[in-house]
XYZ file of N, CA, C and O in Angstrom:
760
model
N 194.921 126.889 36.901
C 196.068 127.469 37.058
C 196.396 127.984 35.682
O 196.659 127.785 34.725
N 196.752 129.552 36.075
C 196.946 130.499 34.873
C 198.351 130.505 34.373
O 199.353 130.506 35.203
N 198.486 130.120 33.078
C 199.942 130.145 32.560
C 200.371 131.377 32.205
O 199.915 132.291 31.613
N 201.748 131.730 32.656
C 202.186 133.004 32.321
C 202.937 133.047 30.309
O 203.101 131.961 30.149
N 202.426 134.172 29.840
C 202.893 134.237 28.614
C 204.178 133.877 28.701
O 205.201 134.324 29.077
N 204.485 133.332 27.188
C 205.776 133.013 27.035
C 206.631 134.263 26.648
O 207.977 134.390 26.388
N 205.920 135.175 26.030
C 206.456 136.456 25.229
C 205.931 137.784 25.968
O 204.521 137.768 25.830
N 206.304 138.682 26.368
C 205.626 139.902 26.824
C 205.057 140.711 25.527
O 205.591 140.565 24.500
N 203.776 141.152 26.039
C 203.502 141.827 24.852
C 203.903 143.208 24.626
O 204.682 143.823 25.627
N 204.017 143.824 23.255
C 204.606 144.990 23.020
C 203.953 146.157 23.999
O 202.735 146.016 24.025
N 204.559 147.156 24.618
C 203.871 148.272 24.992
C 202.787 148.802 24.261
O 202.731 148.641 23.043
N 201.784 148.796 24.896
C 200.284 149.594 24.371
C 200.564 150.472 23.293
O 200.001 150.755 22.397
N 201.485 151.492 23.618
C 201.636 152.801 22.902
C 202.272 152.368 21.596
O 201.858 152.914 20.498
N 203.149 151.572 21.901
C 204.094 151.062 20.446
C 202.867 150.222 19.565
O 203.022 150.365 18.584
N 202.133 149.403 20.281
C 201.371 148.470 19.415
C 200.249 149.495 18.745
O 200.107 149.307 17.635
N 199.765 150.673 19.637
C 198.738 151.592 18.740
C 199.327 152.133 17.623
O 198.696 152.432 16.666
N 200.749 152.545 17.747
C 201.480 153.197 16.830
C 201.572 152.248 15.589
O 201.338 152.689 14.503
N 202.071 151.039 15.846
C 202.216 150.150 14.777
C 200.834 149.967 13.898
O 200.731 149.902 12.915
N 199.881 149.628 14.726
C 198.605 149.433 14.215
C 197.961 150.671 13.286
O 197.383 150.320 12.289
N 198.295 151.877 13.747
C 197.834 153.045 12.926
C 198.764 153.097 11.531
O 198.049 153.322 10.722
N 199.837 152.574 11.714
C 200.675 152.749 10.668
C 200.199 151.639 9.715
O 200.271 151.538 8.409
N 199.883 150.570 9.955
C 198.916 149.297 9.255
C 197.780 149.585 8.903
O 197.243 148.619 8.191
N 197.018 150.531 9.494
C 195.539 150.773 8.982
C 194.858 149.661 9.955
O 193.517 149.410 9.805
N 195.222 149.212 11.213
C 194.443 148.601 12.051
C 193.821 149.409 12.939
O 194.490 150.141 13.687
N 192.464 149.227 13.247
C 191.816 150.005 14.364
C 192.442 150.114 15.635
O 192.851 148.912 15.936
N 192.484 150.981 16.434
C 193.022 151.021 17.635
C 192.460 149.740 18.673
O 193.009 149.266 19.438
N 191.217 149.782 18.402
C 190.655 148.501 19.521
C 191.286 147.201 19.085
O 191.477 146.388 20.018
N 191.600 146.940 17.965
C 192.209 145.625 17.587
C 193.716 145.823 17.929
O 194.364 144.928 18.377
N 194.517 147.042 17.610
C 195.691 146.941 17.997
C 196.297 147.040 19.453
O 197.273 146.444 19.713
N 195.251 147.238 20.401
C 194.962 147.403 21.646
C 195.100 146.046 22.446
O 195.537 145.586 23.414
N 194.640 144.930 21.644
C 194.332 143.451 22.127
C 195.589 142.923 22.190
O 196.548 142.979 21.657
N 195.754 141.951 23.224
C 196.872 141.110 23.534
C 197.407 140.235 22.405
O 198.655 140.184 22.286
N 196.484 139.874 21.611
C 196.986 139.147 20.350
C 197.859 139.818 19.684
O 198.544 139.381 19.267
N 197.254 141.286 19.178
C 198.129 141.885 18.324
C 199.193 142.520 19.008
O 200.410 142.392 18.264
N 199.377 142.578 20.421
C 200.403 143.275 20.877
C 201.637 142.253 20.995
O 202.790 142.836 20.940
N 201.318 140.889 21.310
C 202.219 139.819 21.202
C 202.745 139.894 19.678
O 203.769 139.514 19.771
N 201.955 139.848 18.818
C 202.432 139.257 17.346
C 202.976 140.759 16.700
O 203.900 140.490 16.025
N 202.948 141.778 17.569
C 203.648 143.300 17.029
C 205.150 143.048 17.267
O 205.803 144.019 16.811
N 205.797 142.134 17.798
C 207.053 141.883 17.892
C 207.555 141.560 16.321
O 208.726 141.704 16.233
N 206.723 141.121 15.680
C 207.239 140.701 14.068
C 205.982 141.657 13.220
O 205.148 141.094 12.765
N 206.388 143.168 13.188
C 205.427 143.879 12.402
C 205.102 143.190 11.003
O 204.086 143.182 10.365
N 205.954 142.859 10.281
C 205.914 142.404 8.879
C 205.027 141.187 9.085
O 203.986 141.022 8.221
N 205.231 140.102 9.841
C 204.377 139.188 9.942
C 202.711 139.507 10.682
O 201.898 139.182 9.756
N 202.798 140.355 11.223
C 201.501 140.884 11.893
C 200.946 141.349 10.854
O 199.462 141.379 10.733
N 201.194 142.260 10.115
C 200.519 143.083 8.900
C 200.056 141.887 7.895
O 198.782 142.239 7.697
N 200.791 140.964 7.514
C 199.968 139.809 6.607
C 198.982 139.146 7.328
O 197.854 138.873 6.934
N 199.047 138.759 8.587
C 198.117 137.973 9.290
C 197.003 138.548 9.634
O 195.828 138.430 9.326
N 196.856 140.037 9.886
C 195.786 140.814 9.938
C 195.214 141.029 8.756
O 193.942 141.385 8.875
N 195.703 141.273 7.691
C 195.408 141.297 6.316
C 194.182 140.139 6.030
O 193.196 140.498 5.393
N 194.749 138.947 6.209
C 193.906 137.802 5.942
C 192.565 138.071 7.246
O 191.501 137.667 6.451
N 193.024 138.229 8.510
C 191.968 138.429 9.472
C 190.888 139.376 8.893
O 189.786 139.194 8.743
N 191.366 140.526 8.479
C 190.440 141.318 7.781
C 189.662 141.377 6.891
O 188.325 141.572 6.777
N 190.191 140.534 5.749
C 189.620 139.997 4.573
C 188.295 139.053 5.025
O 187.231 138.846 4.590
N 188.752 138.011 5.918
C 187.713 137.085 6.341
C 186.826 137.472 7.016
O 185.614 136.848 7.086
N 187.010 138.781 7.752
C 185.919 139.390 8.645
C 185.278 140.543 8.275
O 184.156 140.498 8.526
N 185.868 141.090 7.037
C 184.975 142.400 6.678
C 184.698 142.301 5.392
O 183.736 142.866 4.660
N 185.452 141.207 4.320
C 184.868 141.521 3.093
C 184.599 139.727 2.636
O 184.877 139.516 1.648
N 184.054 139.189 3.734
C 183.692 137.719 3.695
C 182.683 137.515 2.628
O 181.658 138.234 2.633
N 182.726 136.329 2.242
C 181.638 135.630 1.326
C 180.751 134.582 2.333
O 179.646 134.512 2.002
N 181.342 134.082 3.124
C 180.908 132.959 3.945
C 180.245 133.977 4.987
O 180.556 134.880 5.517
N 178.772 133.539 5.203
C 178.143 134.166 6.334
C 178.576 134.376 7.808
O 179.393 133.317 7.979
N 178.591 135.617 8.049
C 179.614 135.738 9.550
C 178.739 135.123 10.661
O 179.673 134.355 11.362
N 177.448 134.624 10.426
C 177.167 133.549 11.474
C 177.867 132.144 11.543
O 178.254 131.685 12.681
N 178.096 131.870 10.400
C 178.607 130.327 9.932
C 179.986 130.766 10.313
O 180.659 129.725 11.024
N 180.741 131.779 10.175
C 182.200 132.019 10.288
C 182.205 131.815 12.114
O 183.159 131.099 12.291
N 181.532 132.443 12.601
C 181.635 132.719 14.072
C 181.423 131.343 14.814
O 182.129 130.914 15.747
N 180.296 130.484 14.348
C 180.238 129.084 14.731
C 181.275 128.288 14.598
O 181.658 127.669 15.681
N 181.978 128.535 13.500
C 183.217 127.641 13.003
C 184.283 127.961 14.066
O 184.936 127.250 14.646
N 184.406 129.242 14.585
C 185.519 129.673 15.313
C 185.229 129.295 16.742
O 186.278 128.845 17.421
N 183.961 129.354 17.071
C 183.563 129.082 18.494
C 184.038 127.396 18.809
O 184.490 126.845 19.570
N 183.628 126.737 17.725
C 183.825 125.310 17.542
C 185.314 124.882 17.766
O 185.790 123.937 18.525
N 186.217 125.488 16.583
C 187.785 125.460 17.009
C 188.238 126.000 18.342
O 188.970 125.191 18.927
N 187.506 126.839 18.861
C 188.036 127.566 20.243
C 187.850 126.391 21.088
O 188.635 125.979 21.926
N 186.800 125.830 21.213
C 186.044 124.907 21.855
C 187.235 123.047 21.896
O 187.592 122.889 23.134
N 187.309 122.929 20.640
C 188.037 121.629 20.342
C 189.361 121.802 20.703
O 189.977 120.756 21.061
N 189.925 122.846 20.339
C 191.315 123.410 20.840
C 191.756 123.492 22.224
O 192.737 123.823 22.540
N 190.821 124.323 22.950
C 190.824 124.729 24.209
C 191.586 125.986 24.302
O 192.229 126.371 25.050
N 191.206 126.690 23.222
C 191.863 128.300 23.092
C 191.002 129.248 23.522
O 189.995 129.805 23.449
N 191.166 129.440 24.972
C 190.487 130.421 26.040
C 190.450 131.871 25.221
O 189.576 132.321 25.143
N 191.528 132.360 24.742
C 191.645 133.628 24.086
C 190.655 133.647 22.892
O 189.871 134.631 22.834
N 190.646 132.685 21.951
C 189.660 132.722 20.896
C 188.453 132.713 21.232
O 187.467 133.427 20.867
N 188.207 131.837 22.194
C 186.508 131.692 22.785
C 186.074 132.955 23.517
O 185.047 133.584 23.006
N 187.243 133.456 24.051
C 186.704 134.598 24.634
C 186.403 136.098 23.714
O 185.395 136.587 23.737
N 187.154 136.286 22.840
C 187.361 137.297 21.750
C 185.881 136.811 20.874
O 185.228 137.961 20.613
N 185.800 135.741 20.496
C 184.874 135.579 19.306
C 183.455 135.419 20.176
O 182.200 135.482 19.611
N 183.342 135.160 21.527
C 182.198 135.035 22.236
C 181.449 136.438 21.863
O 180.189 136.378 21.662
N 182.089 137.453 22.024
C 181.647 138.806 22.049
C 181.049 139.227 20.555
O 179.993 139.798 20.321
N 182.212 138.761 19.740
C 181.841 139.006 18.123
C 180.392 138.133 17.636
O 179.761 138.794 17.265
N 180.346 136.969 18.141
C 179.481 136.020 17.574
C 178.263 136.566 18.354
O 177.127 136.678 17.648
N 177.910 136.937 19.569
C 176.834 137.311 20.105
C 176.394 138.876 20.039
O 175.077 139.217 19.425
N 177.412 139.808 19.488
C 177.079 140.928 19.295
C 176.938 141.540 17.865
O 176.239 142.570 17.415
N 177.743 140.859 17.052
C 177.811 140.978 15.440
C 177.190 139.794 14.617
O 176.927 140.515 13.317
N 177.062 138.972 15.085
C 176.894 137.725 13.878
C 175.467 137.205 14.518
O 175.143 136.233 13.784
N 174.761 137.436 15.406
C 173.530 137.022 15.675
C 173.562 135.463 16.419
O 172.301 134.943 16.318
N 174.400 135.218 16.934
C 174.631 133.878 17.576
C 174.151 134.175 18.922
O 174.599 135.095 19.582
N 173.303 133.263 19.392
C 172.592 133.389 20.779
C 173.810 132.820 21.778
O 174.399 131.733 21.337
N 173.719 133.256 22.958
C 174.585 132.374 24.249
C 174.097 130.899 24.341
O 174.996 130.062 24.570
N 172.758 130.651 23.988
C 172.537 129.140 24.044
C 173.175 128.446 22.872
O 173.648 127.131 23.108
N 173.068 129.095 21.641
C 173.941 128.376 20.280
C 175.283 127.985 20.924
O 175.888 126.962 20.482
N 176.116 129.032 21.614
C 177.272 129.166 21.682
C 177.645 127.887 22.708
O 178.520 127.078 22.337
N 176.887 127.852 23.713
C 177.001 126.609 24.619
C 176.583 125.446 23.881
O 177.495 124.322 24.048
N 175.822 125.449 23.110
C 175.541 124.016 22.381
C 176.596 123.654 21.270
O 176.573 122.521 20.860
N 177.605 124.800 20.934
C 178.481 124.202 19.844
C 179.476 123.385 20.275
O 179.964 122.526 19.756
N 179.585 123.327 21.735
C 180.571 122.318 22.541
C 180.070 120.917 21.919
O 180.896 119.921 22.007
N 178.982 120.523 21.880
C 178.407 119.160 21.674
C 177.312 119.546 20.632
O 176.178 118.884 20.866
N 177.531 120.117 19.462
C 176.597 120.672 18.663
C 175.615 119.282 17.872
O 174.511 119.504 17.619
N 176.366 118.080 17.859
C 175.373 116.987 17.471
C 174.323 116.724 18.134
O 173.348 115.995 17.468
N 174.186 116.750 19.355
C 173.202 116.771 20.110
C 172.167 117.754 20.415
O 171.147 117.612 21.211
N 172.477 118.932 19.587
C 171.651 120.097 19.763
C 170.550 120.322 18.620
O 170.958 119.962 17.408
N 169.405 120.618 18.831
C 168.500 120.919 17.637
C 168.316 122.298 17.516
O 167.505 122.994 16.822
N 169.378 123.102 17.949
C 169.447 124.823 17.693
C 170.231 124.928 16.380
O 169.779 126.307 16.029
N 170.519 124.259 15.854
C 171.224 124.371 14.464
C 170.657 124.061 12.998
O 170.001 122.901 13.075
N 171.037 125.171 12.141
C 170.197 124.818 10.847
C 171.100 123.924 10.131
O 172.340 123.499 10.432
N 170.593 123.183 9.047
C 171.551 122.373 8.122
C 172.831 123.161 7.791
O 173.937 122.311 7.576
N 172.921 124.414 7.223
C 174.248 125.078 6.798
C 174.872 125.173 8.190
O 176.075 124.621 8.069
N 174.320 125.262 9.225
C 175.287 125.329 10.578
C 175.927 124.034 10.794
O 176.997 123.958 11.135
N 175.201 123.074 10.717
C 175.655 121.796 10.906
C 176.714 121.055 9.792
O 177.654 120.668 10.192
N 176.539 121.723 8.795
C 177.727 121.285 7.714
C 178.719 122.166 8.114
O 179.764 121.190 7.783
N 178.727 123.278 8.184
C 180.102 123.817 8.681
C 180.736 123.519 10.066
O 182.035 123.395 10.026
N 179.923 123.292 10.820
C 180.428 122.470 12.240
C 181.192 121.141 11.961
O 182.170 120.785 12.520
N 180.230 120.305 11.066
C 180.897 119.129 10.603
C 182.334 119.201 9.880
O 183.288 118.369 10.110
N 182.387 120.315 8.947
C 183.602 120.390 8.133
C 184.780 120.957 9.359
O 185.858 120.432 9.291
N 184.324 121.784 10.391
C 185.516 121.747 11.497
C 185.905 120.719 12.210
O 187.216 120.231 12.252
N 185.072 119.722 12.585
C 185.227 118.543 13.192
C 186.186 117.500 12.227
O 187.224 117.025 12.732
N 185.703 117.810 11.066
C 186.724 116.729 9.926
C 188.028 117.222 9.999
O 188.911 116.297 10.080
N 188.195 118.490 9.651
C 189.436 119.062 9.787
C 190.287 118.970 10.571
O 191.461 118.582 10.736
N 189.592 119.097 11.894
C 190.395 119.004 13.121
C 190.980 117.176 13.445
O 191.925 117.317 13.839
N 190.021 116.752 12.965
C 190.399 115.092 13.149
C 191.032 114.559 12.237
O 191.938 113.807 12.371
N 190.953 114.926 11.020
C 191.354 114.315 9.958
C 192.296 115.065 9.078
O 193.087 114.697 7.939
N 192.425 116.379 9.121
C 193.271 117.251 8.419
C 192.549 117.639 7.128
O 193.297 118.451 6.311
N 191.207 117.247 6.882
C 190.440 117.276 5.833
C 189.028 117.506 5.782
O 188.414 116.678 6.533
N 188.302 117.958 5.154
C 186.789 117.709 5.008
C 186.666 116.366 4.183
O 186.918 116.424 3.053
N 185.740 115.488 4.673
C 185.522 114.352 4.176
C 184.542 114.654 3.122
O 183.814 115.612 2.938
N 184.084 113.526 2.090
C 183.425 113.651 1.013
C 182.151 113.824 1.055
O 181.193 114.668 0.619
N 181.624 113.073 2.379
C 180.267 113.330 2.886
C 179.961 114.713 3.213
O 178.990 115.242 3.054
N 180.805 115.156 4.092
C 180.752 116.320 4.607
C 180.631 117.658 3.773
O 179.973 118.467 3.588
N 181.609 117.416 2.654
C 181.790 118.454 1.552
C 180.594 118.410 0.847
O 179.935 119.542 0.272
N 179.988 117.172 0.336
C 178.695 117.295 -0.232
C 177.769 118.290 0.234
O 176.876 118.783 -0.201
N 177.682 117.862 1.759
C 176.545 118.594 2.448
C 176.861 120.205 2.546
O 175.763 121.090 2.278
N 178.385 120.471 2.704
C 178.739 121.839 2.523
C 178.227 122.639 1.306
O 177.787 123.772 0.915
N 178.584 121.688 0.348
C 178.286 122.104 -1.085
C 176.830 122.416 -1.471
O 176.124 123.526 -2.107
N 176.142 121.583 -0.767
C 174.461 121.857 -1.081
C 174.052 123.123 -0.131
O 173.148 123.526 -0.651
N 174.631 123.302 1.100
C 174.137 124.430 1.716
C 174.847 125.767 1.488
O 174.028 126.803 1.355
N 176.072 125.613 0.934
C 176.564 126.886 0.803
C 176.626 127.237 -0.792
O 176.872 128.525 -1.165
N 176.701 126.439 -1.623
C 176.504 126.603 -3.110
C 177.697 126.976 -3.866
O 178.168 126.547 -4.886
N 177.815 128.294 -3.623
C 178.815 129.293 -4.324
C 180.630 128.496 -3.929
O 180.816 128.335 -3.000
N 181.091 128.272 -5.017
C 182.804 127.815 -4.829
C 183.147 128.913 -4.078
O 184.228 128.412 -3.257
N 183.361 130.127 -4.359
C 184.043 131.352 -3.562
C 183.759 131.092 -2.045
O 184.528 131.143 -1.100
N 182.476 130.701 -1.775
C 182.009 130.424 -0.345
C 182.737 129.157 0.249
O 183.070 129.262 1.333
N 182.610 128.375 -0.569
C 183.453 126.961 -0.106
C 185.003 126.973 0.084
O 185.300 126.493 1.097
N 185.621 127.518 -0.740
C 186.731 128.057 -0.494
C 187.201 128.761 0.663
O 188.127 128.451 1.531
N 186.476 129.731 0.926
C 186.616 130.453 2.154
C 186.299 129.901 3.317
O 187.175 130.121 4.433
N 185.356 128.915 3.243
C 184.983 128.164 4.476
C 186.444 127.358 5.096
O 186.859 127.410 6.110
N 187.036 126.464 3.612
C 188.173 125.777 3.894
C 189.156 126.880 4.894
O 190.135 126.608 5.602
N 189.376 127.781 3.891
C 190.447 129.095 4.495
C 190.386 129.485 5.790
O 191.333 129.488 6.780
N 188.916 129.835 6.133
C 188.734 130.171 7.548
C 188.986 129.332 8.494
O 189.394 129.592 9.458
N 188.629 127.707 8.304
C 188.819 126.820 9.316
C 190.319 126.554 9.680
O 190.751 126.647 10.752
N 191.271 126.484 8.398
C 192.502 126.701 8.714
C 193.102 127.865 9.249
O 194.165 127.753 10.243
N 192.719 128.981 8.979
C 193.083 130.175 9.429
C 193.091 130.056 11.155
O 193.642 130.523 11.910
N 191.828 129.844 11.550
C 191.301 129.849 13.042
C 191.976 128.768 13.674
O 192.285 128.820 14.880
N 192.265 127.642 12.979
C 192.827 126.502 13.870
C 194.367 127.066 13.954
O 195.196 126.783 15.064
N 194.990 127.694 12.941
C 196.287 128.275 13.086
C 196.251 129.251 14.201
O 197.221 128.954 15.090
N 195.209 130.027 14.046
C 195.248 131.128 15.290
C 195.312 130.617 16.658
O 195.945 131.041 17.595
N 194.370 129.488 16.908
C 194.252 128.617 18.149
C 195.578 128.373 18.539
O 196.076 128.431 19.685
N 196.599 127.508 17.675
C 197.759 127.167 18.055
C 198.457 128.195 18.352
O 199.416 127.999 19.302
N 198.482 129.160 17.729
C 199.598 130.222 18.059
C 199.134 131.045 19.613
O 200.050 131.426 20.151
N 197.989 131.195 19.461
C 197.372 132.039 20.876
C 197.665 130.962 21.945
O 198.328 131.736 23.068
N 197.423 129.793 21.913
C 198.285 128.837 22.846
C 199.665 128.647 23.126
O 200.162 128.636 24.099
N 200.317 128.391 21.953
C 201.813 128.245 21.984
C 202.524 129.410 22.832
O 203.262 129.567 23.517
N 202.012 130.651 22.533
C 202.533 131.705 23.018
C 201.924 132.139 24.240
O 202.307 133.176 25.020
N 200.912 131.556 24.709
C 200.088 131.887 25.947
C 199.552 133.212 26.041
O 199.808 133.888 27.193
N 199.021 133.836 24.830
C 198.441 135.277 24.926
C 197.324 135.095 25.913
O 196.329 134.557 25.974
N 197.453 136.140 26.870
C 196.583 135.877 27.997
C 195.125 136.907 27.459
O 195.162 137.798 26.728
N 194.015 136.362 28.070
C 192.924 137.408 27.730
C 192.962 138.474 28.521
O 193.781 138.689 29.465
N 192.369 139.560 27.985
C 192.608 141.150 28.434
C 192.203 140.899 30.166
O 191.140 140.505 30.429
N 192.776 141.905 30.865
C 192.796 141.980 32.223
C 191.575 142.161 32.735
O 190.478 142.856 32.443
N 191.116 141.188 34.020
C 190.058 141.533 34.514
C 188.710 140.677 33.817
O 187.627 140.591 34.544
N 188.927 140.022 32.830
C 187.724 139.489 31.920
C 187.556 138.142 32.600
O 188.499 137.136 32.754
N 186.494 137.462 32.528
C 185.945 136.302 33.013
C 186.402 135.471 31.904
O 185.808 135.707 30.479
N 186.930 134.292 31.939
C 187.147 133.299 30.834
C 185.784 132.515 30.711
O 185.116 132.348 31.362
N 186.106 131.869 29.418
C 185.071 131.066 28.999
C 183.515 131.573 29.116
O 182.503 130.667 29.670
N 183.283 132.747 28.749
C 181.819 133.029 28.673
C 180.746 132.214 27.834
O 181.354 131.654 27.064
N 179.681 132.092 28.425
C 178.716 132.655 29.226
C 178.914 132.196 30.599
O 178.350 132.664 31.562
N 179.518 130.705 30.752
C 179.076 130.099 32.127
C 180.520 129.902 32.669
O 180.651 128.946 33.773
N 181.669 130.007 31.936
C 182.783 129.880 32.634
C 183.324 128.512 32.549
O 184.524 127.952 33.029
N 182.566 127.420 31.918
C 183.047 126.239 31.779
C 184.031 125.932 30.442
O 183.998 126.730 29.615
N 185.208 125.690 30.923
C 186.158 125.056 29.872
C 186.205 123.526 29.365
O 185.777 122.800 30.082
N 186.872 123.341 28.191
C 186.700 121.958 28.050
C 187.795 121.124 28.651
O 188.678 121.718 29.287
N 187.464 119.972 28.673
C 188.423 118.912 29.569
C 189.655 118.590 28.623
O 189.177 118.405 27.382
N 190.395 118.604 29.269
C 191.766 117.852 28.149
C 191.576 116.371 27.765
O 191.050 115.451 28.470
């Protein structure tokens, strides 16, 4: 059953105008997440500033970031995040559709490198305990090495957990006509 958005999206023309004023590309400003958050222009400006930094001026490898986001989307049941980042992961970050399916139960998969496994474990620790355990932190340190990359990993996990929560709380719909939960339509069980 599809849930109705709790707040209507800002009209597309207004969202595009606001996005242009903020230096946000039209393709991003036209997405439902931006259009929903555009009701609060000052807040959306800051949120998208962080997203832009994490996505375009990142020190953490984009592949690792997208695996983390896909894991967060799966474990939180965030259809919108899964849908949007499936495309980013497969077209821009070199993640295969098979790896995306495997991220659902990554511990049973042999598709992931030690670095992949370390960041996925960091996601699970943070979701389950609110922090990365000492054991997982040591593995992340061994794989990622640089302090700036480790800090960005923690911020990225927190950021996309927050986004998952807000996307679901506001019930931001995926863009019209799109099939949910690519590549196979399977969604997490509550």
